[in-house]
């Protein structure tokens, strides 16, 4: 048994934040019915290259464990079908700009009286309140607006966005967290509620200790490259054959590191406070010691001494690591047009009711007929008429 088995999610989202949320819910057993625009589908179906047998690798990465139903709910007939699905659903997830769905009568305030047990999750750039609520949200913009880019990059270089769309991804994560929290509350109250997730809020929540440092000191954090503002040494260093990460988080680890690196620095750098305040003097001493040997030399010896460290690996090296295989973080499924398809596994491991990668990402409209027939009771002729009207 999976933890969310028996729950139905209507997924009106596209691109990344919403699909990531619904993928997380699907991984834990919820039935996810992905509503897509007839003839086009999710925007990411066209994002690439790379494409695999005509399917976008981007789309494939975040849409497993879902059923695809094409439905034009801008048409009255399409909205009627959507309402029939809503009457059977536990959750609706959407990521339209605020103000879009009220025009169609599909906002929370309109739906809640009709479906009082519905958990309605809305993901948007700035949320459903505040002076900027009508503005659209895009990942790169949110990384900038939310402060992440200002603290990412070399001290003497330009700000950088992260190598993945972290604003979209974390918004999807917070949305899934909000949905399951609201479902748990429904068990007590018998009523659903709205889950309002703003990408700006989600990115701001990631600032954690950087925000705490700013609140405490009033000083605007600056870019530090790979170093940590409050812990030293905690960054990348160059070995003889490439870079690796060293993470010395307390005084005991510092003493162990110095023994392995054969550094005798006396009491000048004995405490983390000393190492942070005297960083400019300390770093060259560490760097000179570490560049004398290879990454593997240091990683083997530091790991044996219990000092956290690791190589800066490319994706080939990451996915060759047998640890990921042992943790089932690389899944393989049979796709209808592609054949064997590799994708990431489920990172949350539950001991009694684990999630699973059960079904491959769907082809556009793959489940339209089956949902209309088995869930809503339409016969073949009725579906043919709906298709002729471009409702599905």
Coordinates of C-alpha atoms in Angstrom, one line a residue, residues 40-323:
X40 CA -0.7 20.8 -27.7
X41 CA -0.4 19.6 -24.1
X42 CA 2.0 20.8 -21.5
X43 CA 4.4 23.5 -22.8
X44 CA 7.4 21.3 -21.9
X45 CA 6.3 18.6 -24.4
X46 CA 7.9 20.9 -27.0
X47 CA 11.0 21.8 -24.9
X48 CA 14.2 20.5 -26.3
X49 CA 16.4 19.0 -27.6
X50 CA 17.0 16.4 -26.4
X51 CA 14.0 14.5 -27.6
X52 CA 13.7 10.7 -27.2
X53 CA 11.5 9.2 -30.0
X54 CA 9.8 12.5 -30.3
X55 CA 9.2 12.9 -26.5
X56 CA 10.8 15.8 -24.7
X57 CA 13.4 14.7 -22.1
X58 CA 12.4 17.7 -20.0
X59 CA 8.7 16.6 -19.9
X60 CA 9.6 13.0 -19.2
X61 CA 11.7 14.0 -16.2
X62 CA 8.7 15.3 -14.1
X63 CA 5.5 13.6 -15.4
X64 CA 5.7 9.9 -14.3
X65 CA 2.8 8.3 -12.4
X66 CA 0.2 10.4 -14.2
X67 CA -2.7 10.0 -16.6
X68 CA -3.0 12.4 -19.5
X69 CA -6.5 13.7 -20.4
X70 CA -6.9 16.3 -23.1
X71 CA -9.7 18.7 -22.3
X72 CA -10.4 22.3 -23.4
X73 CA -12.0 23.7 -20.3
X74 CA -12.3 27.2 -21.8
X75 CA -15.3 25.7 -23.6
X76 CA -18.5 25.3 -21.6
X77 CA -18.7 21.6 -22.5
X78 CA -15.1 21.1 -21.3
X79 CA -15.8 22.9 -18.0
X80 CA -18.8 20.6 -17.5
X81 CA -16.5 17.6 -17.9
X82 CA -14.0 19.1 -15.5
X83 CA -16.8 19.6 -12.9
X84 CA -17.7 16.0 -13.2
X85 CA -14.1 15.1 -12.5
X86 CA -14.0 17.6 -9.6
X87 CA -16.9 15.9 -8.0
X88 CA -14.8 12.8 -7.7
X89 CA -11.5 14.5 -6.8
X90 CA -9.7 15.2 -3.5
X91 CA -7.2 17.7 -4.8
X92 CA -6.9 20.3 -7.6
X93 CA -3.5 21.8 -8.4
X94 CA -3.1 24.8 -10.7
X95 CA -0.4 27.2 -11.6
X96 CA -2.2 29.9 -13.6
X97 CA -1.5 33.5 -13.0
X98 CA -4.0 34.8 -10.3
X99 CA -7.0 36.3 -12.0
X100 CA -7.1 33.7 -14.8
X101 CA -9.3 31.0 -13.4
X102 CA -12.0 33.2 -11.8
X103 CA -13.0 34.2 -15.3
X104 CA -13.9 30.5 -15.9
X105 CA -15.5 30.0 -12.5
X106 CA -12.7 27.7 -11.5
X107 CA -11.2 29.7 -8.6
X108 CA -11.3 28.4 -5.0
X109 CA -14.0 30.8 -3.9
X110 CA -16.4 29.6 -6.6
X111 CA -15.5 25.9 -6.2
X112 CA -15.4 25.6 -2.4
X113 CA -19.1 25.8 -1.8
X114 CA -19.8 23.1 -4.5
X115 CA -16.9 20.8 -3.3
X116 CA -16.4 21.5 0.4
X117 CA -13.9 18.6 0.8
X118 CA -11.7 19.8 -2.1
X119 CA -8.1 20.8 -1.3
X120 CA -7.3 23.5 -3.9
X121 CA -3.6 24.2 -4.4
X122 CA -2.5 27.3 -6.3
X123 CA 1.1 27.9 -7.3
X124 CA 1.9 31.4 -8.6
X125 CA 4.7 33.9 -8.8
X126 CA 3.6 36.2 -6.0
X127 CA 0.6 34.5 -4.4
X128 CA -3.0 35.6 -4.1
X129 CA -2.4 38.6 -1.9
X130 CA -0.2 41.6 -1.9
X131 CA 0.5 44.4 -4.4
X132 CA 2.3 42.1 -6.9
X133 CA -0.2 39.3 -7.0
X134 CA -1.1 39.8 -10.6
X135 CA 2.4 39.5 -11.9
X136 CA 3.7 36.3 -13.6
X137 CA 6.4 34.2 -12.1
X138 CA 9.3 32.6 -13.9
X139 CA 12.1 30.6 -12.3
X140 CA 15.1 32.8 -13.4
X141 CA 13.2 36.0 -12.4
X142 CA 12.4 34.5 -9.0
X143 CA 15.9 33.5 -8.3
X144 CA 16.8 37.1 -8.9
X145 CA 13.9 38.7 -7.1
X146 CA 14.2 36.3 -4.2
X147 CA 17.8 37.1 -3.5
X148 CA 19.4 33.8 -4.4
X149 CA 21.3 35.2 -7.3
X150 CA 22.8 38.0 -5.2
X151 CA 24.5 35.4 -3.0
X152 CA 25.5 32.9 -5.8
X153 CA 28.7 33.3 -7.8
X154 CA 32.3 34.4 -7.3
X155 CA 32.9 37.4 -5.0
X156 CA 34.4 39.4 -7.9
X157 CA 32.0 38.1 -10.6
X158 CA 28.4 38.5 -11.7
X159 CA 25.4 36.9 -9.9
X160 CA 24.5 33.4 -11.2
X161 CA 21.3 31.4 -11.3
X162 CA 21.6 27.8 -10.0
X163 CA 22.2 25.0 -12.4
X164 CA 18.6 23.7 -12.0
X165 CA 15.3 25.6 -11.8
X166 CA 15.4 25.7 -8.0
X167 CA 12.6 28.3 -7.6
X168 CA 10.2 26.1 -9.6
X169 CA 11.3 22.9 -7.8
X170 CA 11.1 24.2 -4.3
X171 CA 7.7 25.8 -5.0
X172 CA 6.5 22.4 -6.1
X173 CA 7.9 20.8 -3.0
X174 CA 6.2 23.3 -0.7
X175 CA 3.0 22.9 -2.6
X176 CA 3.1 19.1 -2.1
X177 CA 3.8 19.7 1.6
X178 CA 0.9 22.0 1.7
X179 CA -1.4 19.6 0.0
X180 CA -0.7 16.7 2.3
X181 CA -1.0 19.0 5.3
X182 CA -4.4 20.2 4.1
X183 CA -5.5 16.6 3.5
X184 CA -4.4 15.7 7.1
X185 CA -6.4 18.6 8.4
X186 CA -9.4 17.5 6.4
X187 CA -9.3 14.2 8.3
X188 CA -10.1 16.2 11.4
X189 CA -12.4 19.0 10.1
X190 CA -14.1 17.2 7.2
X191 CA -13.4 20.2 5.0
X192 CA -10.8 21.1 2.3
X193 CA -9.1 24.4 2.1
X194 CA -6.9 26.5 -0.2
X195 CA -3.1 26.1 -0.4
X196 CA -1.6 29.3 -1.7
X197 CA 2.1 28.9 -2.6
X198 CA 4.0 31.9 -4.0
X199 CA 7.3 31.3 -5.8
X200 CA 8.7 34.4 -4.2
X201 CA 7.8 33.1 -0.7
X202 CA 9.3 29.8 -1.5
X203 CA 12.7 31.3 -2.6
X204 CA 12.7 33.6 0.4
X205 CA 12.2 30.6 2.7
X206 CA 15.4 29.1 1.3
X207 CA 17.5 32.1 2.5
X208 CA 17.4 30.6 6.1
X209 CA 20.8 31.5 7.7
X210 CA 21.6 34.1 5.1
X211 CA 18.3 35.9 6.1
X212 CA 19.1 35.3 9.8
X213 CA 22.6 36.8 9.4
X214 CA 21.0 39.9 7.7
X215 CA 18.3 40.3 10.4
X216 CA 21.0 40.0 13.1
X217 CA 23.6 42.3 11.6
X218 CA 21.8 44.5 9.1
X219 CA 24.5 43.8 6.6
X220 CA 23.6 42.7 3.1
X221 CA 25.3 39.3 2.4
X222 CA 27.7 39.4 -0.5
X223 CA 28.7 36.6 -3.0
X224 CA 31.4 34.4 -1.6
X225 CA 31.9 31.8 -4.3
X226 CA 31.8 28.4 -2.8
X227 CA 32.7 29.4 0.7
X228 CA 30.3 29.4 3.7
X229 CA 29.7 32.7 5.4
X230 CA 29.7 31.2 8.9
X231 CA 31.9 28.1 8.8
X232 CA 35.6 27.7 7.7
X233 CA 36.9 25.7 6.0
X234 CA 33.7 24.8 4.2
X235 CA 34.1 25.1 0.4
X236 CA 35.9 23.7 -2.6
X237 CA 39.6 23.3 -2.8
X238 CA 41.9 22.4 -5.7
X239 CA 43.8 19.1 -5.4
X240 CA 46.5 18.0 -7.8
X241 CA 44.0 16.7 -10.4
X242 CA 40.8 18.7 -9.7
X243 CA 38.5 20.2 -7.1
X244 CA 36.9 18.6 -4.1
X245 CA 34.6 19.8 -1.3
X246 CA 35.8 20.0 2.3
X247 CA 33.3 20.6 5.1
X248 CA 34.8 21.1 8.5
X249 CA 31.9 21.9 10.7
X250 CA 33.3 21.8 14.2
X251 CA 36.5 22.0 16.2
X252 CA 36.9 18.2 16.5
X253 CA 36.8 17.9 12.7
X254 CA 39.3 20.7 12.4
X255 CA 41.8 18.9 14.6
X256 CA 41.3 15.7 12.5
X257 CA 41.7 17.6 9.3
X258 CA 44.9 19.2 10.4
X259 CA 46.3 15.8 11.4
X260 CA 45.5 14.3 8.0
X261 CA 46.8 17.4 6.1
X262 CA 49.9 17.6 8.3
X263 CA 49.1 21.2 9.2
X264 CA 50.5 22.6 12.5
X265 CA 48.8 26.0 12.8
X266 CA 48.9 26.3 16.6
X267 CA 46.1 28.1 18.4
X268 CA 45.6 30.9 15.9
X269 CA 42.8 29.0 14.1
X270 CA 41.6 26.7 16.9
X271 CA 38.0 27.9 16.9
X272 CA 35.5 28.4 14.1
X273 CA 35.2 32.1 15.0
X274 CA 38.9 32.5 14.6
X275 CA 38.9 30.7 11.3
X276 CA 36.0 32.8 10.0
X277 CA 37.5 36.2 11.1
X278 CA 41.0 35.2 9.8
X279 CA 39.8 33.6 6.6
X280 CA 42.1 35.5 4.3
X281 CA 45.1 34.4 6.2
X282 CA 44.0 30.8 6.6
X283 CA 42.8 29.8 3.2
X284 CA 46.1 30.0 1.4
X285 CA 47.7 27.7 4.0
X286 CA 45.0 25.1 3.5
X287 CA 45.1 25.5 -0.3
X288 CA 48.9 25.0 -0.5
X289 CA 48.6 21.8 1.5
X290 CA 45.8 20.3 -0.5
X291 CA 47.2 20.9 -3.9
X292 CA 50.1 18.5 -3.3
X293 CA 48.0 15.3 -3.8
X294 CA 45.1 14.0 -5.9
X295 CA 41.4 14.2 -4.9
X296 CA 41.3 10.5 -4.3
X297 CA 44.3 10.7 -2.0
X298 CA 42.6 13.3 0.2
X299 CA 39.1 11.8 0.0
X300 CA 40.3 8.4 1.1
X301 CA 42.3 9.8 4.1
X302 CA 39.9 12.4 5.2
X303 CA 36.9 10.0 5.0
X304 CA 38.8 7.5 7.0
X305 CA 39.4 10.2 9.6
X306 CA 35.7 11.1 9.6
X307 CA 36.1 14.5 8.0
X308 CA 33.3 15.2 5.5
X309 CA 34.5 15.7 1.9
X310 CA 33.7 14.7 -1.6
X311 CA 34.7 15.1 -5.2
X312 CA 33.0 17.7 -7.5
X313 CA 31.5 15.1 -9.9
X314 CA 29.8 15.4 -13.3
X315 CA 26.5 13.6 -13.9
X316 CA 28.2 10.6 -15.4
X317 CA 30.2 10.1 -12.2
X318 CA 27.1 10.7 -10.1
X319 CA 25.0 8.1 -11.8
X320 CA 27.9 5.6 -11.9
X321 CA 28.0 5.7 -8.1
X322 CA 26.7 2.3 -6.8
X323 CA 25.2 4.1 -3.8

